[in-house]
mmCIF file of C-alpha atoms in Angstrom:
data_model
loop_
_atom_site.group_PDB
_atom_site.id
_atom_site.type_symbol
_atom_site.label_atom_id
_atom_site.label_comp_id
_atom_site.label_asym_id
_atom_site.label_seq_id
_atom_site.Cartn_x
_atom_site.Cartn_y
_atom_site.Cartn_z
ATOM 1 C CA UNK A 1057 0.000 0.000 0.000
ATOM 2 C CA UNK A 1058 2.482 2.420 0.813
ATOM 3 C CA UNK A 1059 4.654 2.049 -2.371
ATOM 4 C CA UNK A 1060 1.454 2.467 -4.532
ATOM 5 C CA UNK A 1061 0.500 5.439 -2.860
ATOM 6 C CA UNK A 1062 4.238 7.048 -3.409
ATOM 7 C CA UNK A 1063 4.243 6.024 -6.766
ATOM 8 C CA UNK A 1064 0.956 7.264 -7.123
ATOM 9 C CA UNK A 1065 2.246 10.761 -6.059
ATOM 10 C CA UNK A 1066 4.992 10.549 -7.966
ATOM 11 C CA UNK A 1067 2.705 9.857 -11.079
ATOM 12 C CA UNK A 1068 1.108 13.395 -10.810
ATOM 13 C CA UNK A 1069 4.326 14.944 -9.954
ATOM 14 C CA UNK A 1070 5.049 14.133 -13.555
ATOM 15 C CA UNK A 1071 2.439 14.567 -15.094
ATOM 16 C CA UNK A 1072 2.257 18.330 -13.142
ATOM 17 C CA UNK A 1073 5.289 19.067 -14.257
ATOM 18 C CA UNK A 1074 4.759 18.083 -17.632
ATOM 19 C CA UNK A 1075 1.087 20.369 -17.784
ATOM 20 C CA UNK A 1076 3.667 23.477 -16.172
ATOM 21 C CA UNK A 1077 6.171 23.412 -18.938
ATOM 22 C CA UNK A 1078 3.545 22.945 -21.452
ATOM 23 C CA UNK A 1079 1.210 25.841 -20.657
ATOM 24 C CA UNK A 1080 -1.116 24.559 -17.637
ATOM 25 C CA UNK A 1081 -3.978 23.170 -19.878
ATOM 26 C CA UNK A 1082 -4.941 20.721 -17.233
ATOM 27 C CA UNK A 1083 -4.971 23.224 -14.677
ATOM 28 C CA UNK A 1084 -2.266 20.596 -12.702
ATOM 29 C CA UNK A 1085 0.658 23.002 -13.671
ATOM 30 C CA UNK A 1086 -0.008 25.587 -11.000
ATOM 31 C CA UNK A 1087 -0.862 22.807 -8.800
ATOM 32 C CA UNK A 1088 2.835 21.351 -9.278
ATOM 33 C CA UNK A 1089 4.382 24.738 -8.693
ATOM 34 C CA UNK A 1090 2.295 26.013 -5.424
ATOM 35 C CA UNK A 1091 4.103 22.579 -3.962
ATOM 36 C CA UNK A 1092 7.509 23.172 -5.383
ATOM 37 C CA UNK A 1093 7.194 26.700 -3.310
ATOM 38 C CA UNK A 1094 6.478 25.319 -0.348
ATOM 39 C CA UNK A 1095 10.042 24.740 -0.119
ATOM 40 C CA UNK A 1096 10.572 27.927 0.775
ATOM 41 C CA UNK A 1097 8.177 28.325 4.156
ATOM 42 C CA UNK A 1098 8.946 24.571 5.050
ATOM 43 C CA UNK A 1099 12.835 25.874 5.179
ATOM 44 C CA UNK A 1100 11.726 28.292 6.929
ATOM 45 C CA UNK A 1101 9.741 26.395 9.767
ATOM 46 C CA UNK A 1102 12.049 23.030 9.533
ATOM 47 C CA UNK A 1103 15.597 23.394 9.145
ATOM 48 C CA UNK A 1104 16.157 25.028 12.272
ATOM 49 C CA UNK A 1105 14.293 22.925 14.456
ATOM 50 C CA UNK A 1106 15.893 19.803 12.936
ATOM 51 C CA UNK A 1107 19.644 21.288 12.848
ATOM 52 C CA UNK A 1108 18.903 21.414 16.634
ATOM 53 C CA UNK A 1109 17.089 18.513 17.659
ATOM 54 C CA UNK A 1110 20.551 16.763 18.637
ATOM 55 C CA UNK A 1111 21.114 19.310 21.041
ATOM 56 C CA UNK A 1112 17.864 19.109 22.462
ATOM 57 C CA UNK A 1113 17.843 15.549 22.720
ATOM 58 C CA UNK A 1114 20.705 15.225 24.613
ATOM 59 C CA UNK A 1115 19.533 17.836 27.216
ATOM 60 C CA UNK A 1116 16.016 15.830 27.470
ATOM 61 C CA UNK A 1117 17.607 12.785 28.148
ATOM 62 C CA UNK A 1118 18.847 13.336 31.189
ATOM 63 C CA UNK A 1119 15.701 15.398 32.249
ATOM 64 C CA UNK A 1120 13.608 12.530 30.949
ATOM 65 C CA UNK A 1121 14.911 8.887 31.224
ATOM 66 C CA UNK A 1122 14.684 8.871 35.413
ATOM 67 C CA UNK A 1123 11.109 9.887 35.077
ATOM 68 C CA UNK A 1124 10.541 6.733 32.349
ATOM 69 C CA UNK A 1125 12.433 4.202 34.133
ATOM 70 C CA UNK A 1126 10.463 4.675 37.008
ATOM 71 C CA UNK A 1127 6.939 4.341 35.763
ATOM 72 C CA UNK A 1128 8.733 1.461 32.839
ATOM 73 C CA UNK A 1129 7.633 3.659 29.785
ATOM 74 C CA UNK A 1130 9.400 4.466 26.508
ATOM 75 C CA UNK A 1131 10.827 7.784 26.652
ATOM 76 C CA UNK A 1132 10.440 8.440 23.226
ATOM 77 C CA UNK A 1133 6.387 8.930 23.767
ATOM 78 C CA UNK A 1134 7.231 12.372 26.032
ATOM 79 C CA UNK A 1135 8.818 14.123 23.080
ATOM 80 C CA UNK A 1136 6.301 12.583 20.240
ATOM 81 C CA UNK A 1137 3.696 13.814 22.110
ATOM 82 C CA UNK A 1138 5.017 17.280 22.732
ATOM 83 C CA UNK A 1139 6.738 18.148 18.683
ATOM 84 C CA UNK A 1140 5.379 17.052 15.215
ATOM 85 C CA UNK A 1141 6.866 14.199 12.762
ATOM 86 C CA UNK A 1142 8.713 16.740 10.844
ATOM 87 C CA UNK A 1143 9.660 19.319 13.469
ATOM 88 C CA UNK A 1144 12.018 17.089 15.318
ATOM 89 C CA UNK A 1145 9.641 14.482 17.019
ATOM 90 C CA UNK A 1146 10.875 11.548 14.696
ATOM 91 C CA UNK A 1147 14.566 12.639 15.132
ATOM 92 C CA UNK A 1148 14.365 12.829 19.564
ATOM 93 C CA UNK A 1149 11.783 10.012 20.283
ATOM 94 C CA UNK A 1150 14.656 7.812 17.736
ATOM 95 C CA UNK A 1151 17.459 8.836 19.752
ATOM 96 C CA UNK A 1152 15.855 7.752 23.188
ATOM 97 C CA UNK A 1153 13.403 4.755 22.375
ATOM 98 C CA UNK A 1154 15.102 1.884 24.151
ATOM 99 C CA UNK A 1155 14.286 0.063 21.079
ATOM 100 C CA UNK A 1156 14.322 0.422 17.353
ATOM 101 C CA UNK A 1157 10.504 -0.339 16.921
ATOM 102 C CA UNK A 1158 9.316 2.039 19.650
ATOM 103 C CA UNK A 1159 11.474 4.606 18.408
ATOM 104 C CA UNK A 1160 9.800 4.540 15.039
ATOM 105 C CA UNK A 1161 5.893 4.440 16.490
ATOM 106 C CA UNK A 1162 6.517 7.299 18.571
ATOM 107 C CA UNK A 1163 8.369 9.231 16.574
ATOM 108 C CA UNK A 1164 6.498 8.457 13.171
ATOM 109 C CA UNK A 1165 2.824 7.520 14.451
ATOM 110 C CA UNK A 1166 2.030 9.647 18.034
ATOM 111 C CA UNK A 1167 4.334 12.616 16.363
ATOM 112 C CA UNK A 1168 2.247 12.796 13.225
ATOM 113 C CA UNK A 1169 -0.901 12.776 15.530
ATOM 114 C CA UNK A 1170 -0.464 13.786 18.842
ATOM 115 C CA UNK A 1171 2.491 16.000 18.608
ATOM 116 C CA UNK A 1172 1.603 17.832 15.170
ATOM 117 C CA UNK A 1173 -1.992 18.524 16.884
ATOM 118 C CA UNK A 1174 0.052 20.382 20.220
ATOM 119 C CA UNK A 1175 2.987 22.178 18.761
ATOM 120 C CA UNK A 1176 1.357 22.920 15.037
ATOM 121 C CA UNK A 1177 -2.347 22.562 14.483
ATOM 122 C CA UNK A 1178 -3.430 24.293 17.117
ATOM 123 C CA UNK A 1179 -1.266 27.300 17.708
ATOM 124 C CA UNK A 1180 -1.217 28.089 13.557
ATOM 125 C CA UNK A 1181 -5.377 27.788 13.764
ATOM 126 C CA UNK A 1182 -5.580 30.030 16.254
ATOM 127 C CA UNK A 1183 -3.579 32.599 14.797
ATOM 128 C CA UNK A 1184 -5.763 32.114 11.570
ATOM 129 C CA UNK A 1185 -9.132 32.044 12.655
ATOM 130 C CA UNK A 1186 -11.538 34.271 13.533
ATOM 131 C CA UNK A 1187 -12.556 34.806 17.047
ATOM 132 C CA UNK A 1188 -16.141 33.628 16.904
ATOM 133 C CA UNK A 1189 -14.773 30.199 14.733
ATOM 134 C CA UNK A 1190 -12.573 29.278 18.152
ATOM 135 C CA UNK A 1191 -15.736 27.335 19.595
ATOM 136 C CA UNK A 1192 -16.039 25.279 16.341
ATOM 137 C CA UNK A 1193 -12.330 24.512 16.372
ATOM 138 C CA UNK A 1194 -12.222 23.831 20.017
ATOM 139 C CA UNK A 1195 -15.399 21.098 19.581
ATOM 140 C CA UNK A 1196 -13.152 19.808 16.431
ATOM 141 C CA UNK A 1197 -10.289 19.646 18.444
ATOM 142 C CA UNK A 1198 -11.552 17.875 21.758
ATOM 143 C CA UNK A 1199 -13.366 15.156 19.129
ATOM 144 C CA UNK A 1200 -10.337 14.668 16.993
ATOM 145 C CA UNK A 1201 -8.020 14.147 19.847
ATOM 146 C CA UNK A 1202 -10.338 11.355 21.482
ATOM 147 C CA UNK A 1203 -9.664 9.159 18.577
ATOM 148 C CA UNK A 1204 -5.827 9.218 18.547
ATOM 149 C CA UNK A 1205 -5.154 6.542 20.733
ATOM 150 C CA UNK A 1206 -7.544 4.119 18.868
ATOM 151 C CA UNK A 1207 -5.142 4.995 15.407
ATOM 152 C CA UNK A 1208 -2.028 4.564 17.646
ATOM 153 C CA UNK A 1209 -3.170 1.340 18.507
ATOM 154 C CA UNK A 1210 -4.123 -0.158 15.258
ATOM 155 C CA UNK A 1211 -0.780 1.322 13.867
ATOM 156 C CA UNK A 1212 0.775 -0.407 16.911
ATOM 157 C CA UNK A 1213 -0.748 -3.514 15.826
ATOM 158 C CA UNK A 1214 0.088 -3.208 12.412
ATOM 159 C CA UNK A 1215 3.551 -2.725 13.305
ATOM 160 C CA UNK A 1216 3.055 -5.733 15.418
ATOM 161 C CA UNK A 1217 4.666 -4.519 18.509
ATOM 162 C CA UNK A 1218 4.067 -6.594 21.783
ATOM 163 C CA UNK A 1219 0.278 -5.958 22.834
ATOM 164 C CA UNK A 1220 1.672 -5.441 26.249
ATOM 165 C CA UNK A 1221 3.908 -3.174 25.409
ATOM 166 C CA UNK A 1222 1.981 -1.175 23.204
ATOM 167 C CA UNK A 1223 -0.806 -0.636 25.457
ATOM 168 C CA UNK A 1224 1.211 0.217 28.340
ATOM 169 C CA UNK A 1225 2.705 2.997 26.658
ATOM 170 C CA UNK A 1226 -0.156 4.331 25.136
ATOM 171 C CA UNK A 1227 -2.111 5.073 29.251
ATOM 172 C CA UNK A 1228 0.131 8.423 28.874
ATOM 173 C CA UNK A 1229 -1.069 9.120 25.681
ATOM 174 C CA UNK A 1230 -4.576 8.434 26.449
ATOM 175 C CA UNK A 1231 -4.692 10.222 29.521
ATOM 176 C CA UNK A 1232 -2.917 13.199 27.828
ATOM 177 C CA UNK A 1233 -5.469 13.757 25.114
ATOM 178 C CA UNK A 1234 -8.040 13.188 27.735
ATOM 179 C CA UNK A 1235 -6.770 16.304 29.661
ATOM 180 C CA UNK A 1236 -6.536 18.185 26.227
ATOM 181 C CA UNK A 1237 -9.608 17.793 25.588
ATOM 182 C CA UNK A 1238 -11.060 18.344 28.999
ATOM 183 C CA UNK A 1239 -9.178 21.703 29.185
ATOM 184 C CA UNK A 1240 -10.708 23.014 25.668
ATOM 185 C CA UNK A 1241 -13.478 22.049 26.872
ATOM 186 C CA UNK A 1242 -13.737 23.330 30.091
ATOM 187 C CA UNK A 1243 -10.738 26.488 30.262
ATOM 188 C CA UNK A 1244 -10.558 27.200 26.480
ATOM 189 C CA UNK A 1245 -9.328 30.602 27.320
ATOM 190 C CA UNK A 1246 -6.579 29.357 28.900
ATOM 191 C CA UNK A 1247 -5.633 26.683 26.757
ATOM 192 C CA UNK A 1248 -5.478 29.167 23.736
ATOM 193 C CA UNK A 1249 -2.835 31.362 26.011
ATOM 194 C CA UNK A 1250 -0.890 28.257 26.434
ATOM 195 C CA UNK A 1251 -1.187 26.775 23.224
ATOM 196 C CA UNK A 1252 -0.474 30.402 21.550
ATOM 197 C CA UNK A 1253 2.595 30.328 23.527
ATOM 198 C CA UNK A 1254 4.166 26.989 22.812
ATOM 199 C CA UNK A 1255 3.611 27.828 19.346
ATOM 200 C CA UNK A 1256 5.780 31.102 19.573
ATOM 201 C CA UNK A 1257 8.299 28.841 21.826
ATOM 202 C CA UNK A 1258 8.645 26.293 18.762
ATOM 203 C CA UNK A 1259 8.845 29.274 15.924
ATOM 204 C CA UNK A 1260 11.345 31.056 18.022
ATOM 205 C CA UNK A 1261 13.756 27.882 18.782
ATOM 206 C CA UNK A 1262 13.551 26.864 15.001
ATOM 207 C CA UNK A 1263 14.604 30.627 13.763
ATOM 208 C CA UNK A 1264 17.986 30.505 16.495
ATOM 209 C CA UNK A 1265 18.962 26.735 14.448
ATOM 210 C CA UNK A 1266 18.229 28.797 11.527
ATOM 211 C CA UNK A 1267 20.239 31.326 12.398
ATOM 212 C CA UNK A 1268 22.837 28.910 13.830
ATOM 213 C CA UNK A 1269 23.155 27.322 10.490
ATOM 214 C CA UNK A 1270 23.094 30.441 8.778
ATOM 215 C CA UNK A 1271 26.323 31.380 10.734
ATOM 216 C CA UNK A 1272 28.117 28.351 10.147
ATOM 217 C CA UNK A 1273 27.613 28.247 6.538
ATOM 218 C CA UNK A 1274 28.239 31.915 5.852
ATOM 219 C CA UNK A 1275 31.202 33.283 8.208
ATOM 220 C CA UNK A 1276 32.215 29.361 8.898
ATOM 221 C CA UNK A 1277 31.688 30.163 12.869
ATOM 222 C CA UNK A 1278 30.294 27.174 14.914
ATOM 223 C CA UNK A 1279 28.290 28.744 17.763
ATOM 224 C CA UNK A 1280 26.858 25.398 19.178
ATOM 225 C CA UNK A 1281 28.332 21.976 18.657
ATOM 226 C CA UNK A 1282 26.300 19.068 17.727
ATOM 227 C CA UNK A 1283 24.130 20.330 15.444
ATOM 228 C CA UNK A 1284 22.557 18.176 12.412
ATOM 229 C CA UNK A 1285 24.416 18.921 8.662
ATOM 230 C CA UNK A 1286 22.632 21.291 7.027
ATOM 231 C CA UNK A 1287 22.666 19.112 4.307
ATOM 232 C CA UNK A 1288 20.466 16.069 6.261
ATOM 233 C CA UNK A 1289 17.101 19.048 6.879
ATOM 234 C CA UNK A 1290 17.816 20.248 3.380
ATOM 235 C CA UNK A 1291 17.312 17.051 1.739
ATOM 236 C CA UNK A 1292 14.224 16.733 4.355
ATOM 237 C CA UNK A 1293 12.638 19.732 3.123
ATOM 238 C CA UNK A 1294 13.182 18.968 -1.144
ATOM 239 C CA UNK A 1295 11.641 15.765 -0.519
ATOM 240 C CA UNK A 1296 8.876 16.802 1.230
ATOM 241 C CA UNK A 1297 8.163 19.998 -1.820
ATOM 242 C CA UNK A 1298 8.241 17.144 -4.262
ATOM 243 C CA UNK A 1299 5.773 15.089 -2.562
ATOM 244 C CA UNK A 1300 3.533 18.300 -2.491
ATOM 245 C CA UNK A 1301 4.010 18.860 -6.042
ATOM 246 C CA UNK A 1302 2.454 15.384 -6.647
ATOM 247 C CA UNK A 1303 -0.138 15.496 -3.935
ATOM 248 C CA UNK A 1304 -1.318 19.062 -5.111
ATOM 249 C CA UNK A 1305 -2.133 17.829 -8.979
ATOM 250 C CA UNK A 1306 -3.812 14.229 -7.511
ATOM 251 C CA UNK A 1307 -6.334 15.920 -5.111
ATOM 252 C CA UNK A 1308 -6.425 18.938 -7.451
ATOM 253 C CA UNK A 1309 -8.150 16.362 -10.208
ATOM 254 C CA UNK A 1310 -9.839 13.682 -7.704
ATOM 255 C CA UNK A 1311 -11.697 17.097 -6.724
ATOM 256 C CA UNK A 1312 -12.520 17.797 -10.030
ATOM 257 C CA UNK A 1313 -13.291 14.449 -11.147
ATOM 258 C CA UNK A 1314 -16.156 13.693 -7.813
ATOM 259 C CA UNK A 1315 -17.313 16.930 -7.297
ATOM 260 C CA UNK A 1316 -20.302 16.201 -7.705
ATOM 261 C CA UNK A 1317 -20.259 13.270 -5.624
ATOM 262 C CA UNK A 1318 -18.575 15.183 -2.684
ATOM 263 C CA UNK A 1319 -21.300 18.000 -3.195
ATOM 264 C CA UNK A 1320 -23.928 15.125 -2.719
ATOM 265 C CA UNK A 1321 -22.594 13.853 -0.164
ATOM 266 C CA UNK A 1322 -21.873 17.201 1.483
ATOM 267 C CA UNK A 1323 -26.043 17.700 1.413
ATOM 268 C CA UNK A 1324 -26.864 14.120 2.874
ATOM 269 C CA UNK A 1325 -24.506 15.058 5.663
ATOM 270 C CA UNK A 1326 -25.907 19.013 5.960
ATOM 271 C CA UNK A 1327 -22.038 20.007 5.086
ATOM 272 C CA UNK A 1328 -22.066 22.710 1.788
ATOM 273 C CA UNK A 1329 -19.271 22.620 -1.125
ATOM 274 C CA UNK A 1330 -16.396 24.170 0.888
ATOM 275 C CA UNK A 1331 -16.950 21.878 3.820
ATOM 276 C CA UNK A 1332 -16.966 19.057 1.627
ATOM 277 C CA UNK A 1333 -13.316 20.294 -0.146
ATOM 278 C CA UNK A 1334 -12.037 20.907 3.267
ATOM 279 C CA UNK A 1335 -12.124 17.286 4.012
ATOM 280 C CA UNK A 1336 -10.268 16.357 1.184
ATOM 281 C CA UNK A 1337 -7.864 19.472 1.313
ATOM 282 C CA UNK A 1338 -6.778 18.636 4.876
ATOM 283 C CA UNK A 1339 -5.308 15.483 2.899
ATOM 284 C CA UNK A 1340 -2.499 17.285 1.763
ATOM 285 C CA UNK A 1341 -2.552 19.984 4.475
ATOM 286 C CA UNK A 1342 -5.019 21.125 7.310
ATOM 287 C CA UNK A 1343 -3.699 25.096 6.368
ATOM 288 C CA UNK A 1344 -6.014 24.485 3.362
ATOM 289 C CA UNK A 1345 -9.257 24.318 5.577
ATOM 290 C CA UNK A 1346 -8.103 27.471 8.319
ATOM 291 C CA UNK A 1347 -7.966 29.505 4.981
ATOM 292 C CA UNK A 1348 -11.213 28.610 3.948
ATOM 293 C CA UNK A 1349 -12.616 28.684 7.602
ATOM 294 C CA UNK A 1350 -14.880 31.520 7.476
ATOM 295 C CA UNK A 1351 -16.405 29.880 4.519
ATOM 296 C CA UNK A 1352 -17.978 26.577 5.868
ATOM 297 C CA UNK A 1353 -20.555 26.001 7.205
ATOM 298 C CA UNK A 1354 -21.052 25.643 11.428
ATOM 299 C CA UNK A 1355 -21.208 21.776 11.054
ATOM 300 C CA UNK A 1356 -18.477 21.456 8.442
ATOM 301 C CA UNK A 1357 -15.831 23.467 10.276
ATOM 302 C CA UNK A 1358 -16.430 21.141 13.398
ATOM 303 C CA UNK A 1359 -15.837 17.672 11.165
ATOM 304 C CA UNK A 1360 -13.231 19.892 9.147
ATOM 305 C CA UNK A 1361 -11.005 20.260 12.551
ATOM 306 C CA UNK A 1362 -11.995 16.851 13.509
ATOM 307 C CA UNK A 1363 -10.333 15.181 10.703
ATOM 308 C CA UNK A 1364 -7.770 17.498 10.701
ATOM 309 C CA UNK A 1365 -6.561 16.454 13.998
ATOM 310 C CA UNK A 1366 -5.349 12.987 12.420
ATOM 311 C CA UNK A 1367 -6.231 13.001 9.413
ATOM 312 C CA UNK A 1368 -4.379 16.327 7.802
ATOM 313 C CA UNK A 1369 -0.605 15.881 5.787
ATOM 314 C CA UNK A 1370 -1.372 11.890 5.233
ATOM 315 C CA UNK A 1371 -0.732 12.570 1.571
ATOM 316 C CA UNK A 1372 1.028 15.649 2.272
ATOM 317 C CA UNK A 1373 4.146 16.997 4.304
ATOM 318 C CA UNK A 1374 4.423 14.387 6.470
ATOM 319 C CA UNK A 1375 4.080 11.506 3.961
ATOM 320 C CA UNK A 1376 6.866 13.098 2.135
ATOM 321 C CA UNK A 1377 8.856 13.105 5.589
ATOM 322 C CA UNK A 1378 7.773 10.063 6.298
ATOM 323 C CA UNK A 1379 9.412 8.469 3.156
ATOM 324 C CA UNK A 1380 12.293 9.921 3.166
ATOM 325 C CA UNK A 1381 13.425 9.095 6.819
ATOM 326 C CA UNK A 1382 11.692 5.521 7.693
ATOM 327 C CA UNK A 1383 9.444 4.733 4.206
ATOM 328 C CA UNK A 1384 9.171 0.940 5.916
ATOM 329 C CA UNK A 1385 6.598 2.869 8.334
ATOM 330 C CA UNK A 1386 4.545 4.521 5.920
ATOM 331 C CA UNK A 1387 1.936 1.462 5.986
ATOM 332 C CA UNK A 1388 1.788 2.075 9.666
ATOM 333 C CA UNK A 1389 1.416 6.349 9.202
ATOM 334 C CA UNK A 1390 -1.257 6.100 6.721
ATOM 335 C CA UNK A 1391 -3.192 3.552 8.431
ATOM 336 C CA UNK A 1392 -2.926 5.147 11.873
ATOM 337 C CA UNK A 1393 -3.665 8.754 10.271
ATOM 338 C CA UNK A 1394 -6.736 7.275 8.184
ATOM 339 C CA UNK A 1395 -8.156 5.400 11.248
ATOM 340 C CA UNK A 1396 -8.636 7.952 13.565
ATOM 341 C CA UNK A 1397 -9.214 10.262 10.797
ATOM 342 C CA UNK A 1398 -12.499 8.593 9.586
ATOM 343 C CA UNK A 1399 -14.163 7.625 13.333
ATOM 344 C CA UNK A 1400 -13.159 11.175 14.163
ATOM 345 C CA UNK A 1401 -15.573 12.160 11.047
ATOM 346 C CA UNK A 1402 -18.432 9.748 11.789
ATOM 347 C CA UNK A 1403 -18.060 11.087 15.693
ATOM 348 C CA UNK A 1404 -18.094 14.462 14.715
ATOM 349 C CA UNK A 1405 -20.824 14.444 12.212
ATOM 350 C CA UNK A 1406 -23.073 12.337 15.831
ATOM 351 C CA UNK A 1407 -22.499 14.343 18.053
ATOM 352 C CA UNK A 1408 -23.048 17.311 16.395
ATOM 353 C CA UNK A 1409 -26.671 16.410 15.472
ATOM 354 C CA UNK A 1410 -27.159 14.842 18.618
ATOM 355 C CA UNK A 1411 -26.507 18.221 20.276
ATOM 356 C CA UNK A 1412 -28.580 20.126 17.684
ATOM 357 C CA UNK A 1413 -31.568 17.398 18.194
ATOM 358 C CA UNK A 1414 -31.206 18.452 22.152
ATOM 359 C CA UNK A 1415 -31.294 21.860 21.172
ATOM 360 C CA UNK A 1416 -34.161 22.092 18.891
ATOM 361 C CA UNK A 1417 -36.317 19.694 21.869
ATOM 362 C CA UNK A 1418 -35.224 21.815 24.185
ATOM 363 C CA UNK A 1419 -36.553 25.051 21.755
ATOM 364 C CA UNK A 1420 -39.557 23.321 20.999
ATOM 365 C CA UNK A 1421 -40.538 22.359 24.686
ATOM 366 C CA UNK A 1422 -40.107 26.115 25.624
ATOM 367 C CA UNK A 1423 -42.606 27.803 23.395
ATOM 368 C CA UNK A 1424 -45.021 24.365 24.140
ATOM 369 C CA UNK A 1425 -45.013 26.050 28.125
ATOM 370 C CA UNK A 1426 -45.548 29.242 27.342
#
């Protein structure tokens, strides 16, 4: 599955490329260049924060490892669950898994979930989004993160790491999400401070390996020792604009091709059009549904967020780090993504019209009394 799906990609990367030097006429051309761009902001965002993640696994393994030993977990879970896939999550929780397979489901499978949701999703949407959207995106949110630890699992299992293992590692992560949730929930206000924060924390420690990089390679200084070749993030970041430039073009023409399928379905489900091309947008990249926010519908934008949680970069960014650093887990990352993805979707889409049903009684019983 996962080779087919890369080739796949790749197939539309050619073919983009092909429709940009030859004038666009498939409209796949300008698809194939707005992911060859993204090299640019994914530079921007990555290369520090990977040039650094050495150095910052070293200092959290001796803050860390006591704290593991003593409760017999993994450390590698602490930093997956903290930084994304591609923002140094894979790179720390493989330097201090106390094994090779546990190393690659935290750092490829609860980073790409967990830890994208804490130190991306959430801090970029809420610098997006409008004020009065934050109550959608928080219900999004709290239902998206329920169903991580059911895709960590079956990604666990498809791995086929020991069920006792597995589970054992995955209370923290379960009980983590559960106090996510709760505190959205129940202290949004707060939350958003400390999300909003974390997010500046992560921006600001990428730009000093940035700039640490940027020193080194222009005056030849080393500021800090032990930081990753440039040439390692680099190489990162190309393949990941590549896989964009395929993954643009493919969901570019599956969304031509069904749309009138997705708009049919987007009625039965009481989502309209943009709702319906967030879904499939937040395939490639959940920024595609935040800029189109305003646009959906109330229901949408909470099964939007919901899918996003998981469900967002599968065939995007993260794929194309994925393949790059450990492409024997990509089976794993797109089931895992896919699973929680699609119960977070049928969840979202009950519980919203459960709560609408309870609202409408509850409408209905008060103008019966008066």
């Amino acid at each position: 599955m996962d080779k087919f799906v890369l080739y796949l990609i790749g197939s539309f990367f050619v073919i983009g490329g092909i429709d940009y030097i030859t004038g666009n006429h498939l409209k796949l051309g300008e698809k194939f260049e707005e992911g060859i761009k993204t090299m640019g902001a994914l530079g921007l965002g990555m290369i520090g924060i990977l040039s650094l993640a050495p150095v910052l696994t070293n200092f959290l393994s001796a803050q860390i490892s006591p704290i593991s030993k003593v409760f017999h977990l993994d450390p590698s879970i602490i930093p997956a669950a903290f930084l994304a896939v591609d923002m140094g999550g894979f790179q720390m929780a493989e330097k201090l898994a106390l094994s090779n397979e546990m190393g690659a489901f935290s750092g490829i499978i609860i980073a790409s979930t967990l830890g994208a949701t804490v130190s991306f999703s959430i801090p970029v949407a809420l610098g997006m989004l409008a004020k009065e959207d934050e109550k959608y995106f928080s219900k999004g949110v709290l239902i998206g993160i329920i169903t991580i630890p059911i895709g960590c699992l079956v990604a666990g299992l498809w791995q086929k790491i020991n069920i006792t293992v597995l589970v054992w590692n995955l209370i923290p992560i379960f009980v983590f999400t559960i106090m996510l949730g709760v505190g959205l929930l129940k202290a949004q206000h707060i939350f958003i401070k400390a999300f909003n924060l974390f997010g500046k924390f992560i921006v600001t420690l990428s730009t000093v390996g940035l700039l640490l990089q940027g020193i080194d390679v222009i005056f030849g200084v080393k500021l800090v020792s032990g930081l990753a070749p440039l040439s390692e993030s680099t190489i990162i970041v190309g393949k990941i604009a590549f896989i964009l430039a395929g993954a643009y073009p493919m969901l570019a023409m599956l969304s031509g091709i069904f749309k009138k399928s997705f708009n049919a379905l987007g009625e039965k489900f009481g989502m309209n059009a943009v709702s319906v091309a967030g879904l499939l947008g937040n395939l490639a990249s959940n920024l595609l549904i935040f800029g189109t926010y305003k646009e959906m519908n109330p229901k949408g934008k909470v099964v939007c967020t919901a899918f996003g949680v998981s469900g967002a970069f599968v065939f995007g960014g993260q794929f194309g780090f994925v393949s790059e650093v450990a492409p024997e887990m990509l089976g794993a990352f797109i089931v895992a993504k896919l699973t929680a993805g699609l119960i977070s979707i049928t969840l979202a889409l009950w519980l919203y019209d459960r709560e609408n049903k309870k609202i409408h009684l509850n409408e209905n019983g008060g103008i019966h009394n008066e």
